[in-house]
Amino acid sequence: MTCVWCELAPVANLPFGSVCEAGVSKSVPFARWLRLHLSETRNPTIKAPSGHWQLELPGAVAHGRKGKMQGPANLSTKNNKRCDNGYCSSTKPFLNPSRRCSRRQTPFPCAPSPFSSTSYSRLFAQITMPSLGRLFTLALWIGLLTPIYMFLEKNLEKFYIFDHEHLHDLSKRAIATHGNDTRSVVNYIVTELNGLHPTNVNLDEEWVFNNAGGAMGAMYIIHASITEYLIVFGTAIGTEGHSGRHTADDYFNILYGTQLAYVPGKYEPEVYPQGTVHHLHRGDVKQYKMDEGCFALEYARGWIPPMLFFGFADGLSSTLDFPTLWTTTRITGREMISNLLKGKF
């Protein structure tokens, strides 16, 4: 029988206990140590003599080195004494190492009170107090961050440097000038944007595969920041998939080909030919398809970081194309950090 003594109040503060696994003594958090013993014992009893707790665990003996019983590492054993007449001489939690318990031993003489469910619940209420502290800390952080988020949400427009109407007009002018020569269309767009925002446009055409929502294509990141991204996305052979439900408005300016979209309840597809723009509102979701070849200038404005989970999900759970994931992370992170350092949020 393992006999553990402790005051009620300090139970939650006892950090370590010892358990014996395959003949090896291991230190574990005290709360886990106590729960482990309770779970392994069919008939645990808890008794409360003189404001202390005695926990009797038949058959669940914790051994330390040299066969000695070992309890929480910070327990004071200096003043441990036998209890007589229902009183204990030590006021600190302690484990009595002087007597080794066995299944045949009787409880200590200072444990006359019977076990009660109320005492049991009080003991575990003390053990779980740290979790209440964590909940309080979480609530405090939520309380502090919510006003900041609300302020930024109301002022998002001030952080944008691109205008979706200008991008649509620019796309139409590029198409009118170069037609189906998509490479020249992209160069036309990037050149004008670089003239307007020379420090916020990536001129290196670093194309990388993108798998998201079951669709596969390639993208060239022109701009990426906390509140905006601008890319050229498409494929020469067609694809389809889930649009994702995003924390930003998405404007899909078709530069070449046609995009189809579908929402539940409709019997006809939405059709977006070359020169049109498909606006996926923040929080909405659609199925989309690009028949054969299709490329678009995609502009998103809102909260961009949460969208990255959608962009990485297929790579982490399906394709497992880690080199592509690394390249995407490197380019996106580089552009976001670079823009932050330039004062672009």
Tab-separated table of N, CA and C in Angstrom, residues 101-172:
chain	number	residue	atom	x	y	z
A	101	CYS	N	5.115	0.488	2.538
A	101	CYS	CA	3.765	-0.062	2.629
A	101	CYS	C	3.668	-1.387	1.890
A	102	SER	N	2.793	-2.224	2.315
A	102	SER	CA	2.483	-3.461	1.613
A	102	SER	C	0.975	-3.634	1.624
A	103	ARG	N	0.510	-4.571	0.868
A	103	ARG	CA	-0.933	-4.768	0.782
A	103	ARG	C	-1.517	-5.219	2.127
A	104	ARG	N	-0.672	-5.831	2.969
A	104	ARG	CA	-1.186	-6.356	4.227
A	104	ARG	C	-1.182	-5.321	5.343
A	105	GLN	N	-0.508	-4.179	5.111
A	105	GLN	CA	-0.420	-3.203	6.179
A	105	GLN	C	-1.731	-2.452	6.357
A	106	THR	N	-1.957	-2.046	7.584
A	106	THR	CA	-3.149	-1.256	7.883
A	106	THR	C	-2.849	0.213	7.678
A	107	PRO	N	-3.863	1.035	7.542
A	107	PRO	CA	-3.628	2.469	7.385
A	107	PRO	C	-2.911	3.037	8.591
A	108	PHE	N	-2.267	4.194	8.416
A	108	PHE	CA	-1.624	4.872	9.533
A	108	PHE	C	-2.666	5.140	10.610
A	109	PRO	N	-2.243	5.192	11.884
A	109	PRO	CA	-3.216	5.360	12.971
A	109	PRO	C	-3.890	6.717	12.981
A	110	CYS	N	-3.363	7.712	12.245
A	110	CYS	CA	-3.984	9.033	12.283
A	110	CYS	C	-4.884	9.250	11.085
A	111	ALA	N	-5.640	8.232	10.690
A	111	ALA	CA	-6.533	8.369	9.550
A	111	ALA	C	-7.891	7.797	9.882
A	112	PRO	N	-8.602	8.379	10.863
A	112	PRO	CA	-9.868	7.790	11.286
A	112	PRO	C	-11.047	8.153	10.415
A	113	SER	N	-10.948	9.237	9.619
A	113	SER	CA	-12.122	9.721	8.894
A	113	SER	C	-12.381	8.892	7.657
A	114	PRO	N	-13.598	8.557	7.335
A	114	PRO	CA	-13.918	7.782	6.129
A	114	PRO	C	-13.804	8.635	4.880
A	115	PHE	N	-13.649	7.956	3.760
A	115	PHE	CA	-13.593	8.637	2.459
A	115	PHE	C	-14.952	9.224	2.108
A	116	SER	N	-14.928	10.415	1.522
A	116	SER	CA	-16.178	11.045	1.088
A	116	SER	C	-16.001	11.597	-0.308
A	117	SER	N	-17.075	11.575	-1.115
A	117	SER	CA	-17.014	12.100	-2.476
A	117	SER	C	-16.720	13.585	-2.479
A	118	THR	N	-17.176	14.293	-1.437
A	118	THR	CA	-16.913	15.729	-1.353
A	118	THR	C	-15.420	15.989	-1.229
A	119	SER	N	-14.746	15.194	-0.376
A	119	SER	CA	-13.308	15.357	-0.214
A	119	SER	C	-12.583	15.045	-1.512
A	120	TYR	N	-13.020	14.001	-2.186
A	120	TYR	CA	-12.430	13.606	-3.463
A	120	TYR	C	-12.532	14.737	-4.478
A	121	SER	N	-13.704	15.343	-4.602
A	121	SER	CA	-13.892	16.423	-5.571
A	121	SER	C	-13.075	17.648	-5.202
A	122	ARG	N	-12.954	17.927	-3.886
A	122	ARG	CA	-12.154	19.071	-3.454
A	122	ARG	C	-10.687	18.856	-3.791
A	123	LEU	N	-10.216	17.634	-3.607
A	123	LEU	CA	-8.824	17.340	-3.916
A	123	LEU	C	-8.526	17.570	-5.385
A	124	PHE	N	-9.387	17.051	-6.262
A	124	PHE	CA	-9.139	17.199	-7.685
A	124	PHE	C	-9.415	18.608	-8.175
A	125	ALA	N	-10.260	19.337	-7.471
A	125	ALA	CA	-10.447	20.748	-7.806
A	125	ALA	C	-9.145	21.505	-7.606
A	126	GLN	N	-8.391	21.145	-6.545
A	126	GLN	CA	-7.112	21.788	-6.305
A	126	GLN	C	-6.093	21.384	-7.360
A	127	ILE	N	-6.127	20.104	-7.765
A	127	ILE	CA	-5.169	19.635	-8.756
A	127	ILE	C	-5.366	20.340	-10.092
A	128	THR	N	-6.598	20.647	-10.460
A	128	THR	CA	-6.882	21.249	-11.762
A	128	THR	C	-6.847	22.763	-11.737
A	129	MET	N	-6.454	23.378	-10.614
A	129	MET	CA	-6.394	24.829	-10.543
A	129	MET	C	-5.485	25.448	-11.598
A	130	PRO	N	-4.297	24.844	-11.934
A	130	PRO	CA	-3.468	25.450	-12.979
A	130	PRO	C	-4.195	25.627	-14.296
A	131	SER	N	-5.128	24.709	-14.642
A	131	SER	CA	-5.865	24.857	-15.892
A	131	SER	C	-6.744	26.094	-15.862
A	132	LEU	N	-7.276	26.438	-14.685
A	132	LEU	CA	-8.062	27.662	-14.572
A	132	LEU	C	-7.183	28.875	-14.797
A	133	GLY	N	-5.939	28.790	-14.344
A	133	GLY	CA	-5.001	29.887	-14.583
A	133	GLY	C	-4.720	30.072	-16.054
A	134	ARG	N	-4.590	28.945	-16.767
A	134	ARG	CA	-4.351	29.040	-18.207
A	134	ARG	C	-5.557	29.626	-18.924
A	135	LEU	N	-6.757	29.239	-18.482
A	135	LEU	CA	-7.961	29.806	-19.084
A	135	LEU	C	-8.036	31.309	-18.837
A	136	PHE	N	-7.653	31.725	-17.650
A	136	PHE	CA	-7.659	33.155	-17.342
A	136	PHE	C	-6.668	33.898	-18.228
A	137	THR	N	-5.474	33.302	-18.414
A	137	THR	CA	-4.473	33.930	-19.278
A	137	THR	C	-4.977	34.040	-20.708
A	138	LEU	N	-5.621	32.960	-21.199
A	138	LEU	CA	-6.180	32.984	-22.548
A	138	LEU	C	-7.245	34.063	-22.679
A	139	ALA	N	-8.129	34.139	-21.685
A	139	ALA	CA	-9.178	35.161	-21.718
A	139	ALA	C	-8.583	36.565	-21.696
A	140	LEU	N	-7.495	36.731	-20.948
A	140	LEU	CA	-6.840	38.041	-20.882
A	140	LEU	C	-6.273	38.432	-22.235
A	141	TRP	N	-5.618	37.470	-22.908
A	141	TRP	CA	-5.062	37.758	-24.234
A	141	TRP	C	-6.161	38.081	-25.239
A	142	ILE	N	-7.252	37.334	-25.183
A	142	ILE	CA	-8.372	37.614	-26.087
A	142	ILE	C	-8.915	39.011	-25.833
A	143	GLY	N	-9.033	39.366	-24.554
A	143	GLY	CA	-9.528	40.691	-24.220
A	143	GLY	C	-8.617	41.804	-24.699
A	144	LEU	N	-7.304	41.549	-24.695
A	144	LEU	CA	-6.354	42.564	-25.144
A	144	LEU	C	-6.285	42.664	-26.661
A	145	LEU	N	-6.352	41.512	-27.342
A	145	LEU	CA	-6.173	41.502	-28.792
A	145	LEU	C	-7.434	41.863	-29.564
A	146	THR	N	-8.606	41.593	-28.992
A	146	THR	CA	-9.851	41.881	-29.711
A	146	THR	C	-9.997	43.350	-30.081
A	147	PRO	N	-9.766	44.304	-29.174
A	147	PRO	CA	-9.873	45.717	-29.578
A	147	PRO	C	-8.878	46.096	-30.668
A	148	ILE	N	-7.669	45.501	-30.606
A	148	ILE	CA	-6.671	45.785	-31.644
A	148	ILE	C	-7.157	45.280	-32.991
A	149	TYR	N	-7.698	44.053	-32.997
A	149	TYR	CA	-8.226	43.496	-34.246
A	149	TYR	C	-9.364	44.347	-34.794
A	150	MET	N	-10.278	44.770	-33.933
A	150	MET	CA	-11.410	45.575	-34.377
A	150	MET	C	-10.942	46.901	-34.964
A	151	PHE	N	-9.926	47.493	-34.353
A	151	PHE	CA	-9.390	48.757	-34.872
A	151	PHE	C	-8.777	48.559	-36.255
A	152	LEU	N	-7.961	47.501	-36.392
A	152	LEU	CA	-7.331	47.237	-37.688
A	152	LEU	C	-8.368	46.886	-38.746
A	153	GLU	N	-9.388	46.126	-38.357
A	153	GLU	CA	-10.437	45.737	-39.302
A	153	GLU	C	-11.149	46.959	-39.867
A	154	LYS	N	-11.408	47.947	-39.026
A	154	LYS	CA	-12.105	49.153	-39.479
A	154	LYS	C	-11.218	50.050	-40.336
A	155	ASN	N	-9.903	49.830	-40.264
A	155	ASN	CA	-8.977	50.704	-40.989
A	155	ASN	C	-8.173	49.966	-42.056
A	156	LEU	N	-8.664	48.813	-42.495
A	156	LEU	CA	-7.937	48.033	-43.498
A	156	LEU	C	-7.707	48.814	-44.786
A	157	GLU	N	-8.690	49.617	-45.183
A	157	GLU	CA	-8.581	50.366	-46.437
A	157	GLU	C	-7.327	51.233	-46.470
A	158	LYS	N	-6.893	51.693	-45.311
A	158	LYS	CA	-5.728	52.581	-45.255
A	158	LYS	C	-4.425	51.849	-45.568
A	159	PHE	N	-4.447	50.512	-45.485
A	159	PHE	CA	-3.228	49.747	-45.712
A	159	PHE	C	-3.091	49.282	-47.162
A	160	TYR	N	-4.127	49.425	-47.956
A	160	TYR	CA	-4.073	48.940	-49.333
A	160	TYR	C	-3.312	49.922	-50.223
A	161	ILE	N	-2.487	49.368	-51.119
A	161	ILE	CA	-1.803	50.212	-52.107
A	161	ILE	C	-2.316	49.939	-53.520
A	162	PHE	N	-3.032	48.829	-53.704
A	162	PHE	CA	-3.600	48.507	-55.009
A	162	PHE	C	-5.101	48.769	-54.996
A	163	ASP	N	-5.638	49.022	-56.180
A	163	ASP	CA	-7.073	49.245	-56.335
A	163	ASP	C	-7.615	48.216	-57.316
A	164	HIS	N	-8.636	47.475	-56.923
A	164	HIS	CA	-9.130	46.383	-57.774
A	164	HIS	C	-9.719	46.894	-59.088
A	165	GLU	N	-10.291	48.086	-59.083
A	165	GLU	CA	-10.829	48.639	-60.329
A	165	GLU	C	-9.702	49.018	-61.284
A	166	HIS	N	-8.623	49.564	-60.756
A	166	HIS	CA	-7.470	49.880	-61.607
A	166	HIS	C	-6.855	48.610	-62.181
A	167	LEU	N	-6.769	47.556	-61.364
A	167	LEU	CA	-6.203	46.301	-61.849
A	167	LEU	C	-7.056	45.693	-62.954
A	168	HIS	N	-8.371	45.810	-62.837
A	168	HIS	CA	-9.247	45.313	-63.895
A	168	HIS	C	-9.046	46.111	-65.177
A	169	ASP	N	-8.970	47.432	-65.039
A	169	ASP	CA	-8.738	48.279	-66.213
A	169	ASP	C	-7.378	47.985	-66.834
A	170	LEU	N	-6.365	47.801	-65.995
A	170	LEU	CA	-5.025	47.484	-66.489
A	170	LEU	C	-5.022	46.156	-67.236
A	171	SER	N	-5.735	45.173	-66.723
A	171	SER	CA	-5.806	43.866	-67.384
A	171	SER	C	-6.452	43.982	-68.754
A	172	LYS	N	-7.517	44.751	-68.852
A	172	LYS	CA	-8.195	44.915	-70.144
A	172	LYS	C	-7.304	45.649	-71.137
